[in-house]
CSV table of C-alpha atoms in Angstrom, one decimal:
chain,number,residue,atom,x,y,z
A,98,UNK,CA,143.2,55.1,100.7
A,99,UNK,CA,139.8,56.7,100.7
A,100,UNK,CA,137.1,56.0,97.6
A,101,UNK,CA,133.8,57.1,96.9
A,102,UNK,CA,131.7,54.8,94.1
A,103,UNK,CA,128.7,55.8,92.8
A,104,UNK,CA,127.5,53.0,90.7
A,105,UNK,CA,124.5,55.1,88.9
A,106,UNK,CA,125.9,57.0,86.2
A,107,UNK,CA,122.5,58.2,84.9
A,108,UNK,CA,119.2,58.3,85.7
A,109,UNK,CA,116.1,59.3,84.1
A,110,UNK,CA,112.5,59.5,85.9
A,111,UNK,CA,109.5,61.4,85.3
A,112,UNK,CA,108.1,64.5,87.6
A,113,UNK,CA,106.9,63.9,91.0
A,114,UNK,CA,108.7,60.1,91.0
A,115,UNK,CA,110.8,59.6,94.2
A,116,UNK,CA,114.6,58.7,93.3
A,117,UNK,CA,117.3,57.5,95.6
A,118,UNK,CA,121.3,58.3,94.6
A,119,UNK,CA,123.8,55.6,95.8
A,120,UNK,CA,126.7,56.2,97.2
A,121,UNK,CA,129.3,53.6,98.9
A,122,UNK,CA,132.9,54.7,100.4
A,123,UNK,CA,135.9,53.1,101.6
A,124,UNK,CA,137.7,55.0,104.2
A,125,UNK,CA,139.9,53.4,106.9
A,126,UNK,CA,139.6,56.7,109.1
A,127,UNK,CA,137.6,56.4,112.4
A,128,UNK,CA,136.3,59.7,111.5
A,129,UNK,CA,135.6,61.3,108.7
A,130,UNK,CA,133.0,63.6,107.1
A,131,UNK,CA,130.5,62.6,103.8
A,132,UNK,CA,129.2,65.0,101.5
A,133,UNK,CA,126.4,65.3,98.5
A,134,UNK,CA,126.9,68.0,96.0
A,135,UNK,CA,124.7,69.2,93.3
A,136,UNK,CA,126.1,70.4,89.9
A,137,UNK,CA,123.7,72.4,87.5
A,138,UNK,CA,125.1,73.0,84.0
A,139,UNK,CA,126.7,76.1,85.3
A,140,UNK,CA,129.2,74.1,86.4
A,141,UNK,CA,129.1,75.5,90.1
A,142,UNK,CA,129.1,72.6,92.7
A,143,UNK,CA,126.3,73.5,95.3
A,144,UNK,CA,126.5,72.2,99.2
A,145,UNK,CA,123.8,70.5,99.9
A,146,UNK,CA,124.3,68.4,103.0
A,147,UNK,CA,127.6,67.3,105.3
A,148,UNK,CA,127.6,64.5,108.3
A,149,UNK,CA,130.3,63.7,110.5
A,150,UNK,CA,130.5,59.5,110.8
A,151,UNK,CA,129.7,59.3,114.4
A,152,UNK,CA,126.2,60.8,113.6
A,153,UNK,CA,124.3,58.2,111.9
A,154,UNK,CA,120.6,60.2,112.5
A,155,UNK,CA,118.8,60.2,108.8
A,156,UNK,CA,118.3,63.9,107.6
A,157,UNK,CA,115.4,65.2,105.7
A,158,UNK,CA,115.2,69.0,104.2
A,159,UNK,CA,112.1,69.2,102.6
A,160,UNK,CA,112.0,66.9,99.6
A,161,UNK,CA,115.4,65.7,99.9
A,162,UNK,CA,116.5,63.3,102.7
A,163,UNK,CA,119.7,61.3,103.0
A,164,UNK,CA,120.1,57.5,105.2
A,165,UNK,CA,124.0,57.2,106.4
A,166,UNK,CA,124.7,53.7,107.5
A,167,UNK,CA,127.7,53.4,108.7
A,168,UNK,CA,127.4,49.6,109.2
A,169,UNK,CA,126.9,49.1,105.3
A,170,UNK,CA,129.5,52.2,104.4
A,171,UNK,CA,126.3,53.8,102.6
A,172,UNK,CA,125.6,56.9,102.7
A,173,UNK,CA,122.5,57.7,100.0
A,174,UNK,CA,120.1,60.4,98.9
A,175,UNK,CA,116.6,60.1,98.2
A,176,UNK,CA,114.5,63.5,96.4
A,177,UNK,CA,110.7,63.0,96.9
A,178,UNK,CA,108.2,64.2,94.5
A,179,UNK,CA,111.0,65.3,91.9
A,180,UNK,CA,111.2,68.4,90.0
A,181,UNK,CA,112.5,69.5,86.3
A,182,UNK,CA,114.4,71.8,88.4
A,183,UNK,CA,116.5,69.1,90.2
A,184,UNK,CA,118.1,67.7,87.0
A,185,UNK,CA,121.6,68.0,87.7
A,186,UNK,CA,125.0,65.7,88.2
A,187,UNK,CA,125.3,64.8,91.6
A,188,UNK,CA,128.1,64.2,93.7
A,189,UNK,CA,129.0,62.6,97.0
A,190,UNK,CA,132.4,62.6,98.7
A,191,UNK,CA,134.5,61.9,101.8
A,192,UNK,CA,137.0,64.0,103.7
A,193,UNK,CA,139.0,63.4,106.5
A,194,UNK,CA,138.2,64.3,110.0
A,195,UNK,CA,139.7,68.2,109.9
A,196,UNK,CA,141.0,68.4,106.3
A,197,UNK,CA,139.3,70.0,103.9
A,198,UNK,CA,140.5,67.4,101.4
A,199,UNK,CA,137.3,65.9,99.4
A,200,UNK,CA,137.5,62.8,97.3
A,201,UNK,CA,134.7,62.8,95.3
A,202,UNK,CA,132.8,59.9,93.4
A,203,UNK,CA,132.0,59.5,89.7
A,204,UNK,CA,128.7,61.6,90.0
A,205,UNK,CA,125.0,60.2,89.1
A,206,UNK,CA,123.5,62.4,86.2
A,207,UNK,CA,119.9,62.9,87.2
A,208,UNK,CA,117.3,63.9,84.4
A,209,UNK,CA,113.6,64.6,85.7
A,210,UNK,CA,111.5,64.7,82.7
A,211,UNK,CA,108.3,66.8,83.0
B,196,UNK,CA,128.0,88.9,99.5
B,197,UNK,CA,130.2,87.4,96.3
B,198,UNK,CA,130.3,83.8,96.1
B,199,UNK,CA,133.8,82.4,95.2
B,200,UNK,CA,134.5,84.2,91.4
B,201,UNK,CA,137.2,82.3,89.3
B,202,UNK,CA,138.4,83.9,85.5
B,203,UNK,CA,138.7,83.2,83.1
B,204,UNK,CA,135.7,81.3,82.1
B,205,UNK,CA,137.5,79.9,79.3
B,206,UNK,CA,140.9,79.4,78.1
B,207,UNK,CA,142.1,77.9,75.0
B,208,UNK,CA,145.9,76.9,75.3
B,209,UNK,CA,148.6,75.0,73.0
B,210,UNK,CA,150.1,71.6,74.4
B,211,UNK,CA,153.6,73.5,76.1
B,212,UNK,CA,152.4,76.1,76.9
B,213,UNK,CA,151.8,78.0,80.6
B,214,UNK,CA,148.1,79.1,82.3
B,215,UNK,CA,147.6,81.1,85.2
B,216,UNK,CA,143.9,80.7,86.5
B,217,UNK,CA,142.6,83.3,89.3
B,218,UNK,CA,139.9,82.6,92.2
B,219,UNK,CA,138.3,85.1,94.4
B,220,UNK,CA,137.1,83.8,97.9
B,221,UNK,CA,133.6,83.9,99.2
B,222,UNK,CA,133.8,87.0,101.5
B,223,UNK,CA,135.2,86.0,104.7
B,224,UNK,CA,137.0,83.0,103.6
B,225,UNK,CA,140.9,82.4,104.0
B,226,UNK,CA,141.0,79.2,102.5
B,227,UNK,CA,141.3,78.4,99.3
B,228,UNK,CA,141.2,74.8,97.3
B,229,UNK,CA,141.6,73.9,93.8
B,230,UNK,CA,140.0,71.0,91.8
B,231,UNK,CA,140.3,69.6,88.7
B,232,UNK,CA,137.4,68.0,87.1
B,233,UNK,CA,138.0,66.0,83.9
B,234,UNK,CA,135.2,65.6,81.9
B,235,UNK,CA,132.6,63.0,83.2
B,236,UNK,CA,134.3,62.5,86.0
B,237,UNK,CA,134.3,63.4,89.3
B,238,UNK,CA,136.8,66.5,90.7
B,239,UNK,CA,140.2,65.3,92.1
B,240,UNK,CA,142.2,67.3,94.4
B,241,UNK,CA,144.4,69.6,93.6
B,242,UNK,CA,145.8,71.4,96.7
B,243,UNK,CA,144.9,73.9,99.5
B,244,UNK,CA,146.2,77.3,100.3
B,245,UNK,CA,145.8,79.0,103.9
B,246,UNK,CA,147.8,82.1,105.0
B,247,UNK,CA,149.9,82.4,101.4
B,248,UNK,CA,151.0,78.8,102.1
B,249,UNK,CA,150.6,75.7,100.2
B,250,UNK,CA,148.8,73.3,103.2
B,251,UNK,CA,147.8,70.2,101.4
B,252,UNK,CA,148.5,68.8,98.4
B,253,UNK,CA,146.9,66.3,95.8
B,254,UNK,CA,148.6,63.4,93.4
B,255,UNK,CA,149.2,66.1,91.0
B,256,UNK,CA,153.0,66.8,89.4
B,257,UNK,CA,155.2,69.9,90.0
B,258,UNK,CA,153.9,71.3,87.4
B,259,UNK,CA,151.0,72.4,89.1
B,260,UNK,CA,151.8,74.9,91.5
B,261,UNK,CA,149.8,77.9,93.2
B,262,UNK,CA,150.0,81.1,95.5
B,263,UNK,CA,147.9,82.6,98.0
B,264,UNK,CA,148.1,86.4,98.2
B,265,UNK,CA,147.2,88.7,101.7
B,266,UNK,CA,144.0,89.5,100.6
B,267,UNK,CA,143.1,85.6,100.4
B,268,UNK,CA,142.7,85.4,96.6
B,269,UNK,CA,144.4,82.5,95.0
B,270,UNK,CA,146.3,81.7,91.5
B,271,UNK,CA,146.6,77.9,90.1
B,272,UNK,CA,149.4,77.8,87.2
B,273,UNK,CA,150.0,75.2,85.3
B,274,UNK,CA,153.3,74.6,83.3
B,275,UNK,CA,154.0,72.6,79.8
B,276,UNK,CA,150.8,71.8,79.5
B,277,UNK,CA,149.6,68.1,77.9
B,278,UNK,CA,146.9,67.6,76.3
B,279,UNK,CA,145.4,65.2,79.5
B,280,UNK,CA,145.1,68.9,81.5
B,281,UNK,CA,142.0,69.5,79.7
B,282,UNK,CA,139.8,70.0,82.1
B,283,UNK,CA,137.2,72.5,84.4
B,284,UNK,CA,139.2,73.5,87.1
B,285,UNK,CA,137.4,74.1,90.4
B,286,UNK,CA,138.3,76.5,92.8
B,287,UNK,CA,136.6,76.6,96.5
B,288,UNK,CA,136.8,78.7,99.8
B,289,UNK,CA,136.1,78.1,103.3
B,290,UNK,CA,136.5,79.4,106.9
B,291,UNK,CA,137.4,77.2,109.6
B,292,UNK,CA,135.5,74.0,109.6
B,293,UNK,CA,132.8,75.4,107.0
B,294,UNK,CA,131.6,73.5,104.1
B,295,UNK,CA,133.3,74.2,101.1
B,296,UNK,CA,132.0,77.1,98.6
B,297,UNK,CA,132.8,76.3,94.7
B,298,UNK,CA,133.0,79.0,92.3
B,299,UNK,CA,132.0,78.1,88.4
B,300,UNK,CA,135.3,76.9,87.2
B,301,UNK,CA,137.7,78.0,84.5
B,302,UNK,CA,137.3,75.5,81.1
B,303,UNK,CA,141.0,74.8,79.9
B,304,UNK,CA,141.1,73.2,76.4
B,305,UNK,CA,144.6,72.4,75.7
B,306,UNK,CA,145.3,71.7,71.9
């Protein structure tokens, strides 16, 4: 069985303060893919990044930047210099290796205070 | 280029009773998933519809069941309803190997 736990369930920090969002999964697949999601208010759940397990290279997009370690079954997502804008629940989740079958984790609820 | 629309936004519905949500794709998708997200939690599963055929399927009862039509646009119904199918139900699209595209989800209060 597959599981995604994400152990923050809120967090508050003030504007421009760097932030990391845990995420560990279970997942007795040799390959698989991970996923973070953003969800605003509106509801909509927003794509913001997807790695396949045998790529374990760190990703940064501008402010946000995510460290997979495979060895540790982490897979977490730091936002630099935070912004009001980026208050939002976010999500990660696993998949299996060609299914388009997500299992998604609790969700961290991120408040940046101005 | 329309993202993935779902309607209604809301739906108020009496414990028995029957719902039929509807999703739009994102244009060029032919995959459709549906989600349900209870409150506070993260979504679970539902299943996944590709050419008008039920692919994969979620730990969800009979009573949730679906159909794909030709032009890719998808239907979740749900049956008897129970209270515990309160819920925002999330609809997605893809295309191949493509990250999946949500839409804004349909709010079902059941009373």
């Amino acid at each position: 069985a597959q599981k995604v736990t994400q152990a923050q369930t809120e967090i508050s920090v003030v504007e421009k303060e760097d932030v990391t969002l845990d995420c560990v999964y279970e997942t007795r697949d040799t390959t698989y893919y991970l996923f973070w999601y953003k969800q605003p208010p509106s509801g909509e759940l927003v794509f913001l990044i997807r790695r396949n397990s045998f790529d374990e290279q760190n990703e940064i997009s501008g402010r946000y930047s995510w460290n997979f370690q495979k060895s540790t079954s982490s897979f977490n997502f730091t936002i630099t210099a935070s912004q009001v804008v980026d208050s939002a629940v976010y999500f990660c989740a696993l998949s299996p290796w060609g299914a388009q079958k997500l299992v998604f984790g609790q969700g961290t609820r991120l408040t940046i205070n101005p | 280029d329309a993202g993935v629309t779902q309607s209604p936004t809301h739906l108020i519905k009496t414990r028995g009773q029957q719902v039929t949500l509807r999703c739009s794709p994102k244009s060029g998708h032919d995959t459709v998933s549906w989600y349900q997200q209870a409150l506070g939690q993260g979504p679970q599963f539902i299943f996944q519809y590709y050419e008008e055929e039920e692919r994969q399927r979620g730990n969800f009862p009979d009573r949730f069941s679906g159909h794909q039509f030709p032009n890719y646009s998808s239907e979740l119904n749900v049956n008897a309803l129970l209270l515990g199918d309160s819920a925002l139900y999330l609809c997605a699209s893809t295309r191949g190997g493509s990250p999946l595209h949500f839409g804004n989800g349909t709010r079902l209060t059941v009373t």
